[in-house]
Amino acid sequence: MHNFSSNLLSRLKPDARIVVLTGAGISAESSLATFRGPDGWWKSYRPEELATPAAFERDPQLVWEWYNFRRNKVREHAPNPGHLALAQMEKRFRHFTLITQNVDGYHHRAGSRTILELHGNIMKSRCRQCGQECEAGAENWREQLPYCKCGALYRPGVVWFGESLPLPILQDACRVAETCEIFFSIGTSSVVYPAAALPAQAAAQGAYIVEINPEETPLTSRVDEFLQGKSGEILPALINRIQQE
Ligand code: BV8
Ligand code: ZN
């Protein structure tokens, strides 16, 4: 059972301004592989070599094979108690924003509604030519490649390495990081920028920084509280403890 400090519990008042940043680790207990985890990723390719515009130019079939593999995993599995606890937290706190680096859509499926998807959504496709967006499966597939009505190739609706994040979403994320009182960094290795800069932006204006991760990360030495463990265990324990207040 997890003991939470009075430092943290005393800050979690109903009108507290709370921001949560999640990474692939919160979906690990949904059996979705993380990026840099020990189990590595599919066919021992490094995501940085597949999740790039150059990789798609070079071999769109291979990139789509990887995304279809991951889309099937997303369909096969489901949000876990960590996602559900964050959806409960959003209902309890008036000023609560969830920022995610994840593309699996599990926060929405778990019931969260105020979500900033920094890196897009794997269950969406976007036409490279006309920008038309569609849900996974609505594309016109020919020889393992999806085509838009305008004839051009669809690409996965995610942000690749070297691509800039959707500016309005990034600006919203920076704004809430700069005005929050408590910032949770959950299940992220804190190495991918500009997302990894958000906790520092929150700390710079005096927010209380909490990290939830089974392992230490480059952020750990700079947080106010490190809750070492799995988010699927710690978050339900935290929401239960708060509801006792
Ligand atoms: C950009 C979508 C420039 C695709 C992804 C400085 C400024 C700006 C850019 C850079 C910069 N320095 C370097 C860059 C380039 C690059 C970058 O950061 N590279 C890194 C690798 C060094 N950044 C970019 O390219 C970004 N774009 O800014 O371009 C630019 C600027 C202006 C104008 C034009 C261009 C774009 C980054 C987005 C890339 N897309 N995903 C897809 O998914 O296919 S990133 C990818 O990594 C995922 O989104 C993932 O979420 C993200 C971060 O990884 P994590 O979520 O942290 O996952 P990871 O596996 O690493 O860690 C899992 C953690 O969970 C671990 O700590 C583990 O211990 C923990 N865990 C495990 N089990 C559990 C758990 N935690 C809790 N509970 C558990 N049970
Ligand atoms: Zn099109």
mmCIF file of C-alpha atoms and ligand atoms in Angstrom:
data_model
loop_
_atom_site.group_PDB
_atom_site.id
_atom_site.type_symbol
_atom_site.label_atom_id
_atom_site.label_comp_id
_atom_site.label_asym_id
_atom_site.label_seq_id
_atom_site.Cartn_x
_atom_site.Cartn_y
_atom_site.Cartn_z
ATOM 1 C CA MET A 1 0.000 0.000 0.000
ATOM 2 C CA HIS A 2 1.425 3.403 -0.901
ATOM 3 C CA ASN A 3 1.952 6.124 1.715
ATOM 4 C CA PHE A 4 1.504 9.606 0.317
ATOM 5 C CA SER A 5 3.278 12.557 1.939
ATOM 6 C CA SER A 6 1.326 15.279 3.704
ATOM 7 C CA ASN A 7 3.215 17.660 1.400
ATOM 8 C CA LEU A 8 1.387 16.141 -1.555
ATOM 9 C CA LEU A 9 -1.989 15.439 0.070
ATOM 10 C CA SER A 10 -2.234 18.957 1.547
ATOM 11 C CA ARG A 11 -1.793 20.397 -1.970
ATOM 12 C CA LEU A 12 -4.505 18.252 -3.580
ATOM 13 C CA LYS A 13 -7.395 20.524 -2.598
ATOM 14 C CA PRO A 14 -10.491 20.593 -4.905
ATOM 15 C CA ASP A 15 -9.533 23.956 -6.409
ATOM 16 C CA ALA A 16 -5.856 23.022 -6.910
ATOM 17 C CA ARG A 17 -4.536 23.705 -10.417
ATOM 18 C CA ILE A 18 -3.240 20.295 -11.559
ATOM 19 C CA VAL A 19 -1.422 19.249 -14.753
ATOM 20 C CA VAL A 20 -0.510 15.667 -15.641
ATOM 21 C CA LEU A 21 1.977 14.655 -18.371
ATOM 22 C CA THR A 22 1.915 10.995 -19.389
ATOM 23 C CA GLY A 23 4.188 8.841 -21.524
ATOM 24 C CA ALA A 24 4.230 5.284 -22.841
ATOM 25 C CA GLY A 25 4.772 3.884 -19.321
ATOM 26 C CA ILE A 26 1.155 4.505 -18.319
ATOM 27 C CA SER A 27 0.108 2.101 -21.119
ATOM 28 C CA ALA A 28 2.713 -0.546 -20.195
ATOM 29 C CA GLU A 29 0.174 -2.255 -17.874
ATOM 30 C CA SER A 30 -2.202 -2.380 -20.840
ATOM 31 C CA SER A 31 0.439 -4.601 -22.491
ATOM 32 C CA LEU A 32 1.403 -1.906 -25.002
ATOM 33 C CA ALA A 33 5.190 -1.938 -25.449
ATOM 34 C CA THR A 34 7.005 1.233 -24.424
ATOM 35 C CA PHE A 35 9.505 2.851 -26.750
ATOM 36 C CA ARG A 36 12.730 2.388 -24.863
ATOM 37 C CA GLY A 37 11.665 -0.443 -22.596
ATOM 38 C CA PRO A 38 13.678 -3.653 -22.151
ATOM 39 C CA ASP A 39 11.268 -5.509 -24.487
ATOM 40 C CA GLY A 40 12.291 -3.092 -27.240
ATOM 41 C CA TRP A 41 10.105 -2.562 -30.219
ATOM 42 C CA TRP A 42 8.909 -4.613 -33.153
ATOM 43 C CA LYS A 43 11.519 -6.354 -35.428
ATOM 44 C CA SER A 44 14.310 -4.722 -33.333
ATOM 45 C CA TYR A 45 13.987 -1.454 -35.256
ATOM 46 C CA ARG A 46 14.533 1.688 -33.143
ATOM 47 C CA PRO A 47 11.395 3.861 -33.228
ATOM 48 C CA GLU A 48 13.588 6.843 -34.101
ATOM 49 C CA GLU A 49 14.415 4.940 -37.349
ATOM 50 C CA LEU A 50 10.768 4.176 -38.152
ATOM 51 C CA ALA A 51 8.865 7.141 -36.764
ATOM 52 C CA THR A 52 10.429 9.676 -39.136
ATOM 53 C CA PRO A 53 9.442 11.337 -42.447
ATOM 54 C CA ALA A 54 12.632 9.946 -44.042
ATOM 55 C CA ALA A 55 11.700 6.357 -43.100
ATOM 56 C CA PHE A 56 8.249 6.878 -44.635
ATOM 57 C CA GLU A 57 9.755 8.299 -47.855
ATOM 58 C CA ARG A 58 12.193 5.402 -48.022
ATOM 59 C CA ASP A 59 9.800 2.546 -47.250
ATOM 60 C CA PRO A 60 6.135 3.482 -46.650
ATOM 61 C CA GLN A 61 5.094 -0.213 -46.635
ATOM 62 C CA LEU A 62 7.478 -1.007 -43.756
ATOM 63 C CA VAL A 63 6.336 2.044 -41.785
ATOM 64 C CA TRP A 64 2.668 1.186 -42.371
ATOM 65 C CA GLU A 65 3.358 -2.440 -41.393
ATOM 66 C CA TRP A 66 4.703 -1.144 -38.046
ATOM 67 C CA TYR A 67 1.744 1.189 -37.489
ATOM 68 C CA ASN A 68 -0.808 -1.468 -38.441
ATOM 69 C CA PHE A 69 0.910 -3.861 -36.004
ATOM 70 C CA ARG A 70 0.634 -1.222 -33.277
ATOM 71 C CA ARG A 71 -2.989 -0.327 -34.233
ATOM 72 C CA ASN A 72 -3.935 -3.987 -33.766
ATOM 73 C CA LYS A 73 -2.284 -4.001 -30.327
ATOM 74 C CA VAL A 74 -4.258 -0.856 -29.397
ATOM 75 C CA ARG A 75 -7.480 -2.570 -30.535
ATOM 76 C CA GLU A 76 -6.610 -5.829 -28.701
ATOM 77 C CA HIS A 77 -5.909 -4.207 -25.342
ATOM 78 C CA ALA A 78 -7.593 -1.632 -23.166
ATOM 79 C CA PRO A 79 -6.953 1.204 -20.732
ATOM 80 C CA ASN A 80 -5.713 0.058 -17.316
ATOM 81 C CA PRO A 81 -6.488 1.275 -13.739
ATOM 82 C CA GLY A 82 -3.894 4.039 -14.161
ATOM 83 C CA HIS A 83 -5.831 5.594 -17.071
ATOM 84 C CA LEU A 84 -9.126 5.140 -15.183
ATOM 85 C CA ALA A 85 -7.742 6.814 -12.039
ATOM 86 C CA LEU A 86 -6.713 9.885 -14.070
ATOM 87 C CA ALA A 87 -10.239 10.092 -15.522
ATOM 88 C CA GLN A 88 -11.575 10.018 -11.918
ATOM 89 C CA MET A 89 -9.082 12.741 -10.896
ATOM 90 C CA GLU A 90 -10.309 14.979 -13.712
ATOM 91 C CA LYS A 91 -13.865 14.694 -12.339
ATOM 92 C CA ARG A 92 -12.724 15.647 -8.832
ATOM 93 C CA PHE A 93 -10.523 18.661 -9.588
ATOM 94 C CA ARG A 94 -11.957 21.743 -11.299
ATOM 95 C CA HIS A 95 -8.645 22.825 -12.800
ATOM 96 C CA PHE A 96 -7.194 19.612 -14.248
ATOM 97 C CA THR A 97 -5.417 19.216 -17.617
ATOM 98 C CA LEU A 98 -4.032 15.965 -19.003
ATOM 99 C CA ILE A 99 -1.172 16.282 -21.485
ATOM 100 C CA THR A 100 -0.100 13.061 -23.178
ATOM 101 C CA GLN A 101 2.777 12.063 -25.439
ATOM 102 C CA ASN A 102 0.954 8.810 -26.153
ATOM 103 C CA VAL A 103 -0.787 8.144 -29.439
ATOM 104 C CA ASP A 104 -2.890 5.149 -28.286
ATOM 105 C CA GLY A 105 -6.034 7.128 -27.407
ATOM 106 C CA TYR A 106 -6.375 5.196 -24.119
ATOM 107 C CA HIS A 107 -6.960 8.295 -21.981
ATOM 108 C CA HIS A 108 -10.054 9.154 -24.034
ATOM 109 C CA ARG A 109 -11.264 5.533 -23.931
ATOM 110 C CA ALA A 110 -10.799 5.611 -20.112
ATOM 111 C CA GLY A 111 -13.117 8.635 -19.850
ATOM 112 C CA SER A 112 -10.679 11.567 -19.683
ATOM 113 C CA ARG A 113 -11.952 14.568 -21.624
ATOM 114 C CA THR A 114 -9.522 17.490 -21.189
ATOM 115 C CA ILE A 115 -6.644 15.904 -23.122
ATOM 116 C CA LEU A 116 -3.803 17.563 -25.037
ATOM 117 C CA GLU A 117 -2.399 14.944 -27.479
ATOM 118 C CA LEU A 118 1.078 16.353 -28.164
ATOM 119 C CA HIS A 119 2.105 13.631 -30.628
ATOM 120 C CA GLY A 120 -1.196 12.914 -32.416
ATOM 121 C CA ASN A 121 -3.207 9.690 -32.514
ATOM 122 C CA ILE A 122 -2.227 6.363 -34.095
ATOM 123 C CA MET A 123 -5.892 5.549 -34.844
ATOM 124 C CA LYS A 124 -6.074 8.502 -37.251
ATOM 125 C CA SER A 125 -4.596 8.880 -40.774
ATOM 126 C CA ARG A 126 -3.795 12.137 -42.597
ATOM 127 C CA CYS A 127 -3.487 12.633 -46.364
ATOM 128 C CA ARG A 128 -0.018 13.877 -47.342
ATOM 129 C CA GLN A 129 -1.472 15.908 -50.180
ATOM 130 C CA CYS A 130 -4.802 17.452 -49.171
ATOM 131 C CA GLY A 131 -4.503 17.019 -45.375
ATOM 132 C CA GLN A 132 -7.812 15.068 -45.203
ATOM 133 C CA GLU A 133 -7.997 13.199 -41.869
ATOM 134 C CA CYS A 134 -9.831 9.912 -41.350
ATOM 135 C CA GLU A 135 -10.237 7.174 -38.719
ATOM 136 C CA ALA A 136 -8.098 4.014 -39.037
ATOM 137 C CA GLY A 137 -9.800 1.598 -41.456
ATOM 138 C CA ALA A 138 -11.568 4.274 -43.516
ATOM 139 C CA GLU A 139 -8.648 4.518 -45.929
ATOM 140 C CA ASN A 140 -8.655 2.920 -49.420
ATOM 141 C CA TRP A 141 -5.934 0.189 -49.098
ATOM 142 C CA ARG A 142 -4.097 -1.056 -52.266
ATOM 143 C CA GLU A 143 -0.909 -3.229 -52.065
ATOM 144 C CA GLN A 144 -0.540 -2.634 -48.302
ATOM 145 C CA LEU A 145 -0.750 1.155 -48.708
ATOM 146 C CA PRO A 146 -3.671 3.481 -47.811
ATOM 147 C CA TYR A 147 -4.818 6.072 -50.342
ATOM 148 C CA CYS A 148 -6.945 9.175 -49.978
ATOM 149 C CA LYS A 149 -9.830 9.983 -52.368
ATOM 150 C CA CYS A 150 -7.532 12.582 -53.933
ATOM 151 C CA GLY A 151 -5.182 9.724 -54.916
ATOM 152 C CA ALA A 152 -2.315 10.607 -52.559
ATOM 153 C CA LEU A 153 -0.917 8.418 -49.757
ATOM 154 C CA TYR A 154 -2.269 8.573 -46.230
ATOM 155 C CA ARG A 155 0.289 8.746 -43.406
ATOM 156 C CA PRO A 156 -0.324 7.845 -39.736
ATOM 157 C CA GLY A 157 -1.858 10.799 -37.840
ATOM 158 C CA VAL A 158 1.105 11.105 -35.469
ATOM 159 C CA VAL A 159 4.003 13.565 -35.004
ATOM 160 C CA TRP A 160 7.292 11.991 -36.141
ATOM 161 C CA PHE A 161 10.785 12.808 -34.915
ATOM 162 C CA GLY A 162 11.971 15.968 -36.638
ATOM 163 C CA GLU A 163 8.392 17.195 -37.109
ATOM 164 C CA SER A 164 7.010 20.059 -35.083
ATOM 165 C CA LEU A 165 4.171 19.416 -32.665
ATOM 166 C CA PRO A 166 0.708 20.907 -33.414
ATOM 167 C CA LEU A 167 1.354 24.492 -32.320
ATOM 168 C CA PRO A 168 -2.019 25.312 -30.672
ATOM 169 C CA ILE A 169 -1.791 22.116 -28.572
ATOM 170 C CA LEU A 170 1.829 22.798 -27.579
ATOM 171 C CA GLN A 171 0.939 26.396 -26.670
ATOM 172 C CA ASP A 172 -1.940 25.178 -24.468
ATOM 173 C CA ALA A 173 0.416 22.675 -22.814
ATOM 174 C CA CYS A 174 2.982 25.389 -22.084
ATOM 175 C CA ARG A 175 0.282 27.733 -20.750
ATOM 176 C CA VAL A 176 -1.092 25.197 -18.256
ATOM 177 C CA ALA A 177 2.440 24.110 -17.222
ATOM 178 C CA GLU A 178 3.263 27.747 -16.477
ATOM 179 C CA THR A 179 0.139 28.344 -14.350
ATOM 180 C CA CYS A 180 -0.292 25.061 -12.459
ATOM 181 C CA GLU A 181 0.367 24.390 -8.770
ATOM 182 C CA ILE A 182 1.037 20.648 -9.071
ATOM 183 C CA PHE A 183 2.625 18.907 -12.080
ATOM 184 C CA PHE A 184 2.635 15.096 -12.326
ATOM 185 C CA SER A 185 5.095 13.441 -14.762
ATOM 186 C CA ILE A 186 3.889 9.844 -15.170
ATOM 187 C CA GLY A 187 5.419 6.946 -17.150
ATOM 188 C CA THR A 188 7.816 8.932 -19.290
ATOM 189 C CA SER A 189 11.578 8.581 -19.719
ATOM 190 C CA SER A 190 11.706 12.387 -19.996
ATOM 191 C CA VAL A 191 14.023 12.340 -23.018
ATOM 192 C CA VAL A 192 11.746 13.461 -25.862
ATOM 193 C CA TYR A 193 11.522 17.211 -26.416
ATOM 194 C CA PRO A 194 9.772 19.589 -26.347
ATOM 195 C CA ALA A 195 7.417 17.511 -24.082
ATOM 196 C CA ALA A 196 10.262 16.802 -21.640
ATOM 197 C CA ALA A 197 10.693 20.550 -21.089
ATOM 198 C CA LEU A 198 7.194 20.947 -19.585
ATOM 199 C CA PRO A 199 8.056 19.837 -16.019
ATOM 200 C CA ALA A 200 10.922 22.356 -15.919
ATOM 201 C CA GLN A 201 8.533 25.103 -17.078
ATOM 202 C CA ALA A 202 6.189 24.191 -14.225
ATOM 203 C CA ALA A 203 9.015 24.016 -11.662
ATOM 204 C CA ALA A 204 10.346 27.412 -12.788
ATOM 205 C CA GLN A 205 7.114 29.078 -11.582
ATOM 206 C CA GLY A 206 7.024 27.200 -8.300
ATOM 207 C CA ALA A 207 4.772 24.229 -9.058
ATOM 208 C CA TYR A 208 5.160 21.092 -6.912
ATOM 209 C CA ILE A 209 6.603 18.404 -9.232
ATOM 210 C CA VAL A 210 5.673 14.734 -8.699
ATOM 211 C CA GLU A 211 7.101 11.876 -10.774
ATOM 212 C CA ILE A 212 5.572 8.381 -10.964
ATOM 213 C CA ASN A 213 7.834 5.766 -12.539
ATOM 214 C CA PRO A 214 9.284 2.353 -11.514
ATOM 215 C CA GLU A 215 12.714 3.678 -12.540
ATOM 216 C CA GLU A 216 14.596 6.942 -12.107
ATOM 217 C CA THR A 217 14.781 9.268 -15.122
ATOM 218 C CA PRO A 218 16.778 12.430 -15.961
ATOM 219 C CA LEU A 219 13.914 14.324 -14.272
ATOM 220 C CA THR A 220 14.005 12.440 -10.954
ATOM 221 C CA SER A 221 16.787 14.480 -9.322
ATOM 222 C CA ARG A 222 14.769 17.667 -9.914
ATOM 223 C CA VAL A 223 11.316 16.642 -8.658
ATOM 224 C CA ASP A 224 9.773 17.445 -5.269
ATOM 225 C CA GLU A 225 8.385 13.942 -4.879
ATOM 226 C CA PHE A 226 9.325 10.673 -6.611
ATOM 227 C CA LEU A 227 6.668 7.958 -6.235
ATOM 228 C CA GLN A 228 8.601 4.895 -7.338
ATOM 229 C CA GLY A 229 6.316 2.223 -8.760
ATOM 230 C CA LYS A 230 3.767 1.358 -11.410
ATOM 231 C CA SER A 231 1.206 3.998 -12.375
ATOM 232 C CA GLY A 232 -1.506 1.297 -12.534
ATOM 233 C CA GLU A 233 -0.972 0.745 -8.794
ATOM 234 C CA ILE A 234 -0.002 4.192 -7.489
ATOM 235 C CA LEU A 235 -2.715 6.257 -9.223
ATOM 236 C CA PRO A 236 -5.682 4.156 -7.993
ATOM 237 C CA ALA A 237 -4.168 4.238 -4.475
ATOM 238 C CA LEU A 238 -3.805 8.036 -4.731
ATOM 239 C CA ILE A 239 -7.383 8.680 -5.904
ATOM 240 C CA ASN A 240 -8.702 6.340 -3.179
ATOM 241 C CA ARG A 241 -6.645 8.214 -0.544
ATOM 242 C CA ILE A 242 -7.872 11.612 -1.826
ATOM 243 C CA GLN A 243 -11.481 10.456 -1.765
ATOM 244 C CA GLN A 244 -11.078 9.656 1.954
ATOM 245 C CA GLU A 245 -10.357 13.386 2.649
HETATM 246 C C1 BV8 B 1 10.513 18.577 -32.750
HETATM 247 C C2 BV8 B 1 4.764 9.641 -32.159
HETATM 248 C C3 BV8 B 1 12.121 19.856 -34.005
HETATM 249 C C4 BV8 B 1 5.212 8.669 -33.166
HETATM 250 C C5 BV8 B 1 6.744 10.390 -30.930
HETATM 251 C C6 BV8 B 1 15.038 19.903 -28.471
HETATM 252 C C7 BV8 B 1 13.936 20.652 -28.920
HETATM 253 C C8 BV8 B 1 13.129 20.169 -29.955
HETATM 254 C C9 BV8 B 1 13.397 18.903 -30.530
HETATM 255 C C10 BV8 B 1 14.483 18.172 -30.082
HETATM 256 C C11 BV8 B 1 15.285 18.655 -29.067
HETATM 257 N N1 BV8 B 1 16.262 17.719 -28.841
HETATM 258 C C12 BV8 B 1 16.082 16.665 -29.657
HETATM 259 C C13 BV8 B 1 15.020 16.917 -30.445
HETATM 260 C C14 BV8 B 1 14.542 16.002 -31.478
HETATM 261 C C15 BV8 B 1 13.482 15.035 -30.956
HETATM 262 C C16 BV8 B 1 13.842 14.407 -29.644
HETATM 263 O O1 BV8 B 1 13.436 14.869 -28.580
HETATM 264 N N2 BV8 B 1 14.597 13.307 -29.741
HETATM 265 C C17 BV8 B 1 14.944 12.557 -28.558
HETATM 266 C C18 BV8 B 1 14.892 11.055 -28.871
HETATM 267 C C19 BV8 B 1 16.337 13.011 -28.120
HETATM 268 N N3 BV8 B 1 12.205 15.717 -30.842
HETATM 269 C C20 BV8 B 1 11.448 15.782 -31.949
HETATM 270 O O2 BV8 B 1 11.802 15.382 -33.047
HETATM 271 C C21 BV8 B 1 10.080 16.418 -31.781
HETATM 272 N N4 BV8 B 1 9.898 17.398 -32.789
HETATM 273 O O3 BV8 B 1 10.462 19.346 -31.850
HETATM 274 O O4 BV8 B 1 11.213 18.745 -33.932
HETATM 275 C C22 BV8 B 1 11.455 20.964 -34.699
HETATM 276 C C23 BV8 B 1 11.349 22.195 -34.035
HETATM 277 C C24 BV8 B 1 10.800 23.261 -34.698
HETATM 278 C C25 BV8 B 1 10.330 23.108 -36.036
HETATM 279 C C26 BV8 B 1 10.408 21.867 -36.676
HETATM 280 C C27 BV8 B 1 10.972 20.776 -36.004
HETATM 281 C C28 BV8 B 1 8.984 15.392 -32.055
HETATM 282 C C29 BV8 B 1 8.948 14.385 -30.958
HETATM 283 C C30 BV8 B 1 7.717 13.488 -31.169
HETATM 284 C C31 BV8 B 1 8.161 12.189 -31.784
HETATM 285 N N5 BV8 B 1 7.008 11.268 -31.833
HETATM 286 N N6 BV8 B 1 5.686 9.568 -31.031
HETATM 287 C C32 BV8 B 1 4.875 7.258 -32.762
HETATM 288 O O5 BV8 B 1 4.438 7.037 -31.603
HETATM 289 O O6 BV8 B 1 5.045 6.373 -33.594
HETATM 290 S S1 BV8 B 1 7.751 10.327 -29.561
HETATM 291 C C33 BV8 B 1 7.582 8.863 -28.729
HETATM 292 O O7 BV8 B 1 8.441 9.031 -27.583
HETATM 293 C C34 BV8 B 1 6.218 8.574 -28.143
HETATM 294 O O8 BV8 B 1 5.262 9.579 -28.372
HETATM 295 C C35 BV8 B 1 6.512 8.508 -26.656
HETATM 296 O O9 BV8 B 1 5.442 8.853 -25.891
HETATM 297 C C36 BV8 B 1 7.587 9.514 -26.591
HETATM 298 C C37 BV8 B 1 8.370 9.640 -25.331
HETATM 299 O O10 BV8 B 1 8.694 8.369 -24.902
HETATM 300 P P1 BV8 B 1 8.041 7.939 -23.488
HETATM 301 O O11 BV8 B 1 6.575 8.161 -23.558
HETATM 302 O O12 BV8 B 1 8.766 8.604 -22.392
HETATM 303 O O13 BV8 B 1 8.261 6.383 -23.498
HETATM 304 P P2 BV8 B 1 9.615 5.602 -23.148
HETATM 305 O O14 BV8 B 1 9.468 4.226 -23.686
HETATM 306 O O15 BV8 B 1 10.796 6.425 -23.547
HETATM 307 O O16 BV8 B 1 9.620 5.554 -21.551
HETATM 308 C C38 BV8 B 1 8.630 4.810 -20.873
HETATM 309 C C39 BV8 B 1 8.771 5.151 -19.404
HETATM 310 O O17 BV8 B 1 7.733 4.479 -18.692
HETATM 311 C C40 BV8 B 1 10.092 4.680 -18.790
HETATM 312 O O18 BV8 B 1 10.635 5.713 -17.992
HETATM 313 C C41 BV8 B 1 9.680 3.491 -17.910
HETATM 314 O O19 BV8 B 1 10.466 3.379 -16.751
HETATM 315 C C42 BV8 B 1 8.273 3.886 -17.541
HETATM 316 N N7 BV8 B 1 7.382 2.781 -17.182
HETATM 317 C C43 BV8 B 1 7.451 1.476 -17.586
HETATM 318 N N8 BV8 B 1 6.423 0.783 -17.012
HETATM 319 C C44 BV8 B 1 5.719 1.677 -16.259
HETATM 320 C C45 BV8 B 1 6.317 2.935 -16.359
HETATM 321 N N9 BV8 B 1 5.858 4.035 -15.718
HETATM 322 C C46 BV8 B 1 4.774 3.875 -14.936
HETATM 323 N N10 BV8 B 1 4.124 2.692 -14.780
HETATM 324 C C47 BV8 B 1 4.575 1.576 -15.424
HETATM 325 N N11 BV8 B 1 3.940 0.395 -15.258
HETATM 326 ZN ZN ZN B 2 -6.023 13.661 -50.060
#
